[in-house]
PDB file of C-alpha atoms and ligand atoms in Angstrom:
ATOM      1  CA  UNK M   1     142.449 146.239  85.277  1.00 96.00           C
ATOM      2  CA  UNK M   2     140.358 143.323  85.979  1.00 97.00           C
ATOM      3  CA  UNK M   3     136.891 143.720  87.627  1.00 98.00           C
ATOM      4  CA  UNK M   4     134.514 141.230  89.037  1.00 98.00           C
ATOM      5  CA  UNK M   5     130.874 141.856  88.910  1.00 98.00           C
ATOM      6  CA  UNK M   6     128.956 139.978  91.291  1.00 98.00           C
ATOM      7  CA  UNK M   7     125.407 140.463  91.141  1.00 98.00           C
ATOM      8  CA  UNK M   8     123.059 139.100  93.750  1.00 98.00           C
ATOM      9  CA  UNK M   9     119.584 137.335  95.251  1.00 98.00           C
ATOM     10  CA  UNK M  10     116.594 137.717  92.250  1.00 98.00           C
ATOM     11  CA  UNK M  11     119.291 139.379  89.351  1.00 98.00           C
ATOM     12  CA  UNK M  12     118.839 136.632  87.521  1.00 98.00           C
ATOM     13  CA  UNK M  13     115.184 137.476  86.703  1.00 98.00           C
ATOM     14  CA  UNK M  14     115.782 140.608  85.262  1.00 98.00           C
ATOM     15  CA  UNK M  15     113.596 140.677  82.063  1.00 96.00           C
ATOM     16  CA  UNK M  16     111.009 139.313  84.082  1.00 96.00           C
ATOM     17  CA  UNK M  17     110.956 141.558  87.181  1.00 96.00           C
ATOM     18  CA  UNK M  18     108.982 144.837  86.917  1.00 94.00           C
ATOM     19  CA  UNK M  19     110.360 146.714  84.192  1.00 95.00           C
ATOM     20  CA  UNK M  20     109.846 150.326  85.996  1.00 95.00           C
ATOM     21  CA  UNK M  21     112.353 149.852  88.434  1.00 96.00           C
ATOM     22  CA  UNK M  22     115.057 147.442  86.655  1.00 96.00           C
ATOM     23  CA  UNK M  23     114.251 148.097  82.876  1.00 94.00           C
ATOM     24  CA  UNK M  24     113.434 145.349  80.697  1.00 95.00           C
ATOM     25  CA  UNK M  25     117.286 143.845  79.821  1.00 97.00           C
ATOM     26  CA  UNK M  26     117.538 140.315  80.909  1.00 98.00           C
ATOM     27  CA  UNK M  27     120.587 139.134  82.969  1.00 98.00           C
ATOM     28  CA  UNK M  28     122.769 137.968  79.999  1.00 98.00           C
ATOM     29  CA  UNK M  29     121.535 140.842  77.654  1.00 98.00           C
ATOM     30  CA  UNK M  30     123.454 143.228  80.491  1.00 98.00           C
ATOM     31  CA  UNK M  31     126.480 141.089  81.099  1.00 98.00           C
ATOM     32  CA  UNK M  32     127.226 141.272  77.472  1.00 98.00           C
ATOM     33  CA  UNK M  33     126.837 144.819  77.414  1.00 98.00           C
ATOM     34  CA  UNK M  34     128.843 145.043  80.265  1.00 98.00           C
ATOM     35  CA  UNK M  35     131.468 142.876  78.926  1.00 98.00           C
ATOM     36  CA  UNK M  36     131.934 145.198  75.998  1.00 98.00           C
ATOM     37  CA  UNK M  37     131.787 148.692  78.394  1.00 98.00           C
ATOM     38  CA  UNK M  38     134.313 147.026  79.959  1.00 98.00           C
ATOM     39  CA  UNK M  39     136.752 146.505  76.796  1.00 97.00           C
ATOM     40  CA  UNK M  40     135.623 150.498  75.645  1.00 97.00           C
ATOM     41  CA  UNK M  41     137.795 151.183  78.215  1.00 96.00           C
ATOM     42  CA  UNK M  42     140.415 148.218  78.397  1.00 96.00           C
ATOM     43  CA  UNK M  43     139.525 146.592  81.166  1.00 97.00           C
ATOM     44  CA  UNK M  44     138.176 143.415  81.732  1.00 97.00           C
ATOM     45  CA  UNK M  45     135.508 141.959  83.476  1.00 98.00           C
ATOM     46  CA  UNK M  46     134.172 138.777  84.753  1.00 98.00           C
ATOM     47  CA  UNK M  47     130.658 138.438  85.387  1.00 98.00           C
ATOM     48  CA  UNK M  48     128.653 136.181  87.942  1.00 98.00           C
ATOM     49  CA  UNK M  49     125.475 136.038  89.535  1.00 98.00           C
ATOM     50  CA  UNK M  50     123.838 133.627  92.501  1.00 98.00           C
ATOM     51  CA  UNK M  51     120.859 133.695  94.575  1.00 98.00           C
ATOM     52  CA  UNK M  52     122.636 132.360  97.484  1.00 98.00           C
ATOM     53  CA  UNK M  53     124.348 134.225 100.682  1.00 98.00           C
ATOM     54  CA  UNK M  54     127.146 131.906 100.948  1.00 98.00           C
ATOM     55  CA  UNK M  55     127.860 131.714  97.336  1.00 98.00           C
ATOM     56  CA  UNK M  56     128.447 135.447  97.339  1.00 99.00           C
ATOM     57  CA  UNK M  57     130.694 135.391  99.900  1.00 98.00           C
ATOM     58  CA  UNK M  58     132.522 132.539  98.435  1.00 98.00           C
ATOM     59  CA  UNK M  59     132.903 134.847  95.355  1.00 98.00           C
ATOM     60  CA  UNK M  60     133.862 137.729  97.225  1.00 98.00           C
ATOM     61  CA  UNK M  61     136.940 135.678  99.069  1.00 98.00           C
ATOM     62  CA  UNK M  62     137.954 134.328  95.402  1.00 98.00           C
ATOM     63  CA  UNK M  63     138.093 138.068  93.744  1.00 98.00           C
ATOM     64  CA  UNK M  64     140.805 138.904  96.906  1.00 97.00           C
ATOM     65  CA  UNK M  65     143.215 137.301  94.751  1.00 95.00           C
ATOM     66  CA  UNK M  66     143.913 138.444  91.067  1.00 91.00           C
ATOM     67  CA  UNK M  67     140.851 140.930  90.656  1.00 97.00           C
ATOM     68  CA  UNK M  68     141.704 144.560  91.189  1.00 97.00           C
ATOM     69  CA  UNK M  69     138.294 146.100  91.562  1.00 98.00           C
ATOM     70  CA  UNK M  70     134.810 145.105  92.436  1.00 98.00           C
ATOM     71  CA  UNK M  71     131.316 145.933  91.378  1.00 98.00           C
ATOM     72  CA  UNK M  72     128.073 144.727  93.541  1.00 98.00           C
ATOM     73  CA  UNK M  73     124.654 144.653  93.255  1.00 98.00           C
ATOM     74  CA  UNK M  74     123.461 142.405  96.253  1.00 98.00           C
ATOM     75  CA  UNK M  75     119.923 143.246  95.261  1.00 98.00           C
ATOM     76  CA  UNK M  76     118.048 142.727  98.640  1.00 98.00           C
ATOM     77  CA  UNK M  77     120.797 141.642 100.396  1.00 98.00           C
ATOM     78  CA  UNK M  78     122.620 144.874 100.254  1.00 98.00           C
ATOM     79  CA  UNK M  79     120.000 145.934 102.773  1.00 98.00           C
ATOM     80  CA  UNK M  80     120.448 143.557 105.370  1.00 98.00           C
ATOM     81  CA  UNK M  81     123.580 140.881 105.052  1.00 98.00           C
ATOM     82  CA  UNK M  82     126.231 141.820 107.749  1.00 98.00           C
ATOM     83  CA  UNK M  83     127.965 138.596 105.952  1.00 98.00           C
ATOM     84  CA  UNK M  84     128.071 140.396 102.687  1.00 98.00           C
ATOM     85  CA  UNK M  85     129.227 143.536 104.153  1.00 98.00           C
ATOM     86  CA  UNK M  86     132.378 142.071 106.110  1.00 98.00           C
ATOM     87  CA  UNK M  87     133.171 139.753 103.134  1.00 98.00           C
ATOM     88  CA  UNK M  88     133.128 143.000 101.330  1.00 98.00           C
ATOM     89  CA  UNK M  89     135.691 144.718 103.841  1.00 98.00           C
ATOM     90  CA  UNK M  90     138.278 141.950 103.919  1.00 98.00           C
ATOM     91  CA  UNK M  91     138.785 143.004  99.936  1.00 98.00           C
ATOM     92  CA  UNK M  92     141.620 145.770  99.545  1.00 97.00           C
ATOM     93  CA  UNK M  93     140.627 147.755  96.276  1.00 97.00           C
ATOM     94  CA  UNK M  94     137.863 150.150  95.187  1.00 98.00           C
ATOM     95  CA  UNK M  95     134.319 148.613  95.649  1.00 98.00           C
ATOM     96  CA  UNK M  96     131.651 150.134  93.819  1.00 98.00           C
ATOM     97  CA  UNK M  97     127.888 149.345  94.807  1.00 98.00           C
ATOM     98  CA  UNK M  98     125.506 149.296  91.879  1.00 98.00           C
ATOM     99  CA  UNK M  99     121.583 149.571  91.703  1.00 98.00           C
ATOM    100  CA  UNK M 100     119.620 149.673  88.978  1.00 98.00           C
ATOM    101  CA  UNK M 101     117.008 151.220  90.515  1.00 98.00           C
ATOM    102  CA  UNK M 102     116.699 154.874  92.698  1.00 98.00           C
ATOM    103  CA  UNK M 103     116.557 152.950  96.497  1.00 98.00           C
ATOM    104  CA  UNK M 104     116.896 156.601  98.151  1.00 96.00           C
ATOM    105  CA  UNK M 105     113.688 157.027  96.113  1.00 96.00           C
ATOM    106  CA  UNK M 106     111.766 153.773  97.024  1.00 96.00           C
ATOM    107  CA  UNK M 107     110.775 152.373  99.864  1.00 96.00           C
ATOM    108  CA  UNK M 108     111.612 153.261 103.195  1.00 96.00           C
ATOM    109  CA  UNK M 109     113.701 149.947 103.979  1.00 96.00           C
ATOM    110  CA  UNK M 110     115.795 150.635 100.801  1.00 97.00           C
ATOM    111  CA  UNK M 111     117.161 153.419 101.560  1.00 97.00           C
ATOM    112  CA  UNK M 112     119.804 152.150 103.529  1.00 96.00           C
ATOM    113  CA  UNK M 113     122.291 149.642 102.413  1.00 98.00           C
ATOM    114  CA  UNK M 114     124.279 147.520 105.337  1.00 98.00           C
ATOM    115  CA  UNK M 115     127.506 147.859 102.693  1.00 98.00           C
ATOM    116  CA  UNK M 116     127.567 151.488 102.148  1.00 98.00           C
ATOM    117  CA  UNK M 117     130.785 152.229 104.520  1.00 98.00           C
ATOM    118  CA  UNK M 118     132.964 149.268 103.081  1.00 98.00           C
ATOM    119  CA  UNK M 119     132.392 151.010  99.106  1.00 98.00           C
ATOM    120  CA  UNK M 120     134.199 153.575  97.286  1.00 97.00           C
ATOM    121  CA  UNK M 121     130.947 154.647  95.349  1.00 98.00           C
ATOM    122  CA  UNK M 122     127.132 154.104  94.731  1.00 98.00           C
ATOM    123  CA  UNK M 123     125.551 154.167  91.764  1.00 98.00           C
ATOM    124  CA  UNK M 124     121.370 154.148  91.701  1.00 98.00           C
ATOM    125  CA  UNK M 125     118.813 154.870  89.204  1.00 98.00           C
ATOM    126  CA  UNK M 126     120.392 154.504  86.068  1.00 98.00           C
ATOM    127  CA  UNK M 127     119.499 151.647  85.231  1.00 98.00           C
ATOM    128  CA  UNK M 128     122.056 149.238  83.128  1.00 98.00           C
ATOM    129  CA  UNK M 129     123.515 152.475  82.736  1.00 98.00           C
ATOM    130  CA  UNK M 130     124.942 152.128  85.831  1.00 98.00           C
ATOM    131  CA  UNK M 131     127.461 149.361  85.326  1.00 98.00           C
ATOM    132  CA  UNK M 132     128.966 151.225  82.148  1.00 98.00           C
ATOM    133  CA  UNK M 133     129.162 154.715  84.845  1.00 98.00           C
ATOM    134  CA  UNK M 134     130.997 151.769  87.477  1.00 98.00           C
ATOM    135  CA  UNK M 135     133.262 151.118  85.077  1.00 98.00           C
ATOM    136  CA  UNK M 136     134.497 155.061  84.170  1.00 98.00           C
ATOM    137  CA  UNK M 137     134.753 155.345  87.701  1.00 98.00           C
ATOM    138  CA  UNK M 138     136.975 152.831  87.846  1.00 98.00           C
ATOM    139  CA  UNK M 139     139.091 154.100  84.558  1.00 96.00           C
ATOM    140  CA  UNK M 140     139.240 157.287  86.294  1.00 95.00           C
ATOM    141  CA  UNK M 141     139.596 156.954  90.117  1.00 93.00           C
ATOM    142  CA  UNK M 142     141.593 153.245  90.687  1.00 71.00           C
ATOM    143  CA  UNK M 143     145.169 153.860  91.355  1.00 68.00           C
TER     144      UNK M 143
HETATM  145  C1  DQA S   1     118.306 146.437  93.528  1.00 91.24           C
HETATM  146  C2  DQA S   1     117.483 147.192  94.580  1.00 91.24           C
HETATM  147  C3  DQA S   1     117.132 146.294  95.741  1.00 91.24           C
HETATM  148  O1  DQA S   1     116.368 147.020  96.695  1.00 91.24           O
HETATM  149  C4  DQA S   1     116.321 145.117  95.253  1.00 91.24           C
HETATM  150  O2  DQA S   1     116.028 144.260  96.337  1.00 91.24           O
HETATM  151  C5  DQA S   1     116.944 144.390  94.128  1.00 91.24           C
HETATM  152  C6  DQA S   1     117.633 145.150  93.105  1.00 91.24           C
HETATM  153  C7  DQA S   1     118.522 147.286  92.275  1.00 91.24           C
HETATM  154  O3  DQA S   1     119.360 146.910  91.459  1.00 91.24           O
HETATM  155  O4  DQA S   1     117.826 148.284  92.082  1.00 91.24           O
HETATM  156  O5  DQA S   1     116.811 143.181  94.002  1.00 91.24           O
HETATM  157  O6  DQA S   1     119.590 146.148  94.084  1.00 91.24           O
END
């Protein structure tokens, strides 16, 4: 199975942004343990992060052909880009929506995401931990 994971708007500062909500893994130092997660369980992934809207959606349209699954983190954007959310429903397979942090545990303006009803799953709160659980979902619910 391949999977694209597209992470979003201020994920390439992890490291460097406040280490009680997103741990204290940089960007590369979790796309290389998500690179091997994702060949525990023979699949492979394909990493990519941007800090702009359009980009995203750009990456979104290229993943409807030849990737099988998705895996987002829009950081911020998850909570308010309508864009991002009908990009995501135009793709066919299972979508699932990563956060690192707990957003039903933050504040108030978190706690909804604009692209909950176009995922399969959510993951939040565990931290890089949460990519690796993305990816057994994936093993164990993708057709
Ligand atoms: C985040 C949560 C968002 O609320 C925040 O804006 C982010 C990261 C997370 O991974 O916990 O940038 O998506």
């Amino acid at each position: 199975m391949q999977v694209t994971v597209l992470n979003g708007v201020n994920l390439n500062m992890l490291g460097h942004r406040d280490p009680e909500q997103y741990g204290d893994m940089t960007l590369l130092q979790l796309e290389t343990r998500i690179y091997e997660w994702a060949q525990e369980l023979n699949m492979s992934a394909r990493c990519s992060q941007t800090n702009h809207e359009g980009a995203y959606v750009d990456m979104i349209h290229e993943a409807c052909s030849g990737t099988d699954a998705l895996v987002v983190n829009p950081g911020a954007w998850s909570h308010y880009s309508y864009a991002i959310r009908d990009a995501l429903e135009i793709f066919t397979g299972p979508i699932v929506e990563v956060h690192l942090s707990d957003i039903e545990r933050r504040e108030q303006w978190r706690r909804q995401t604009v692209i909950s009803d176009v995922v399969s799953h959510r993951i939040s709160g565990r931290g890089a931990e949460g990519y690796r659980d993305a990816f057994t979902y994936l093993a164990e619910n993708a057709p």
